[in-house]
Amino acid sequence: AIDPNFDQNREPVGEENGVTVWGPVDEPEQLGIHGTHVAVDYDICIADGACLENCPVDVFTWVDTPGHPASEEKVEPTHEDQCIDCMLCVDICPVDAIDVDGS
Ligand code: SF4
Ligand code: F3S
């Protein structure tokens, strides 16, 4: 599961699609955690899609991650600033890849 204390245990290494990326990153096999308020561990996400399909405010967008061992697509929390903290994505993800502040 995603480390809920990632913001203390990892360092920000850059930005993609407007969201912070927390390392370590070693493309294409290791992609780190994307987002801060809504955070997705790209190394755990298997592209199930339930988060994206069910988020009431459409926080997520698909991105291609060719060559990643867990899945070749991931969800970017592109609109994390719109999150209403309903926690649906945290509860629904089958591999616990998402952390939302307060969860
Ligand atoms: Fe969307 Fe709710 Fe997850 Fe926020 S907590 S990203 S509003 S599903
Ligand atoms: Fe990935 Fe979990 Fe969403 S596997 S696509 S973060 S439901």
mmCIF file of N, CA and C and ligand atoms in Angstrom, residues 40-41 44-52 60 62 71 73-75 89 92-98, ligand 2:
data_model
loop_
_atom_site.group_PDB
_atom_site.id
_atom_site.type_symbol
_atom_site.label_atom_id
_atom_site.label_comp_id
_atom_site.label_asym_id
_atom_site.label_seq_id
_atom_site.Cartn_x
_atom_site.Cartn_y
_atom_site.Cartn_z
ATOM 1 N N VAL A 40 -1.052 9.276 -5.747
ATOM 2 C CA VAL A 40 -1.142 7.944 -6.339
ATOM 3 C C VAL A 40 0.257 7.352 -6.424
ATOM 4 N N ASP A 41 0.454 6.177 -5.816
ATOM 5 C CA ASP A 41 1.740 5.490 -5.933
ATOM 6 C C ASP A 41 1.774 4.769 -7.268
ATOM 7 N N ILE A 44 2.548 1.080 -7.510
ATOM 8 C CA ILE A 44 1.558 0.131 -7.007
ATOM 9 C C ILE A 44 0.339 0.061 -7.927
ATOM 10 N N CYS A 45 -0.053 1.190 -8.528
ATOM 11 C CA CYS A 45 -1.246 1.271 -9.393
ATOM 12 C C CYS A 45 -1.182 0.238 -10.519
ATOM 13 N N ILE A 46 -2.296 -0.518 -10.673
ATOM 14 C CA ILE A 46 -2.396 -1.512 -11.738
ATOM 15 C C ILE A 46 -3.401 -1.084 -12.807
ATOM 16 N N ALA A 47 -3.768 0.203 -12.814
ATOM 17 C CA ALA A 47 -4.682 0.761 -13.818
ATOM 18 C C ALA A 47 -6.081 0.155 -13.740
ATOM 19 N N ASP A 48 -6.522 -0.154 -12.537
ATOM 20 C CA ASP A 48 -7.879 -0.677 -12.343
ATOM 21 C C ASP A 48 -8.930 0.287 -12.870
ATOM 22 N N GLY A 49 -8.757 1.575 -12.602
ATOM 23 C CA GLY A 49 -9.645 2.591 -13.153
ATOM 24 C C GLY A 49 -10.848 2.959 -12.302
ATOM 25 N N ALA A 50 -11.096 2.232 -11.214
ATOM 26 C CA ALA A 50 -12.271 2.512 -10.380
ATOM 27 C C ALA A 50 -12.220 3.918 -9.786
ATOM 28 N N CYS A 51 -11.042 4.382 -9.460
ATOM 29 C CA CYS A 51 -10.898 5.733 -8.899
ATOM 30 C C CYS A 51 -11.362 6.765 -9.915
ATOM 31 N N LEU A 52 -10.833 6.653 -11.118
ATOM 32 C CA LEU A 52 -11.159 7.620 -12.180
ATOM 33 C C LEU A 52 -12.639 7.574 -12.544
ATOM 34 N N PHE A 60 -9.087 12.671 -11.651
ATOM 35 C CA PHE A 60 -8.051 11.862 -12.317
ATOM 36 C C PHE A 60 -8.128 11.892 -13.836
ATOM 37 N N TRP A 62 -6.073 9.717 -17.278
ATOM 38 C CA TRP A 62 -5.150 8.635 -17.639
ATOM 39 C C TRP A 62 -3.860 9.187 -18.225
ATOM 40 N N SER A 71 1.660 -1.786 -14.667
ATOM 41 C CA SER A 71 0.649 -1.447 -15.671
ATOM 42 C C SER A 71 1.209 -0.356 -16.584
ATOM 43 N N GLU A 73 -0.562 2.037 -17.940
ATOM 44 C CA GLU A 73 -1.313 3.282 -17.766
ATOM 45 C C GLU A 73 -1.401 3.553 -16.273
ATOM 46 N N LYS A 74 -1.511 4.821 -15.917
ATOM 47 C CA LYS A 74 -1.702 5.220 -14.514
ATOM 48 C C LYS A 74 -2.689 6.370 -14.492
ATOM 49 N N VAL A 75 -3.192 6.680 -13.284
ATOM 50 C CA VAL A 75 -4.063 7.845 -13.145
ATOM 51 C C VAL A 75 -3.296 8.997 -12.514
ATOM 52 N N CYS A 89 -12.074 7.069 -3.592
ATOM 53 C CA CYS A 89 -10.956 6.478 -4.337
ATOM 54 C C CYS A 89 -10.049 5.667 -3.419
ATOM 55 N N ILE A 92 -11.861 2.389 -2.693
ATOM 56 C CA ILE A 92 -12.213 1.524 -3.824
ATOM 57 C C ILE A 92 -10.990 0.919 -4.524
ATOM 58 N N CYS A 93 -9.833 1.536 -4.395
ATOM 59 C CA CYS A 93 -8.656 1.029 -5.118
ATOM 60 C C CYS A 93 -8.288 -0.370 -4.607
ATOM 61 N N PRO A 94 -8.233 -1.363 -5.493
ATOM 62 C CA PRO A 94 -7.990 -2.741 -5.059
ATOM 63 C C PRO A 94 -6.576 -2.985 -4.536
ATOM 64 N N VAL A 95 -5.657 -2.093 -4.832
ATOM 65 C CA VAL A 95 -4.268 -2.296 -4.393
ATOM 66 C C VAL A 95 -3.787 -1.194 -3.440
ATOM 67 N N ASP A 96 -4.722 -0.380 -2.933
ATOM 68 C CA ASP A 96 -4.389 0.680 -1.973
ATOM 69 C C ASP A 96 -3.266 1.589 -2.468
ATOM 70 N N ALA A 97 -3.418 2.054 -3.704
ATOM 71 C CA ALA A 97 -2.387 2.902 -4.304
ATOM 72 C C ALA A 97 -2.598 4.385 -4.033
ATOM 73 N N ILE A 98 -3.744 4.763 -3.406
ATOM 74 C CA ILE A 98 -4.084 6.179 -3.268
ATOM 75 C C ILE A 98 -4.126 6.591 -1.801
HETATM 76 FE FE1 F3S B 2 -4.771 2.657 -10.091
HETATM 77 FE FE2 F3S B 2 -6.165 1.991 -7.970
HETATM 78 FE FE3 F3S B 2 -7.051 3.842 -9.567
HETATM 79 S S1 F3S B 2 -5.096 0.596 -9.317
HETATM 80 S S2 F3S B 2 -6.296 3.277 -11.559
HETATM 81 S S3 F3S B 2 -5.171 3.946 -8.372
HETATM 82 S S4 F3S B 2 -8.292 2.316 -8.546
#
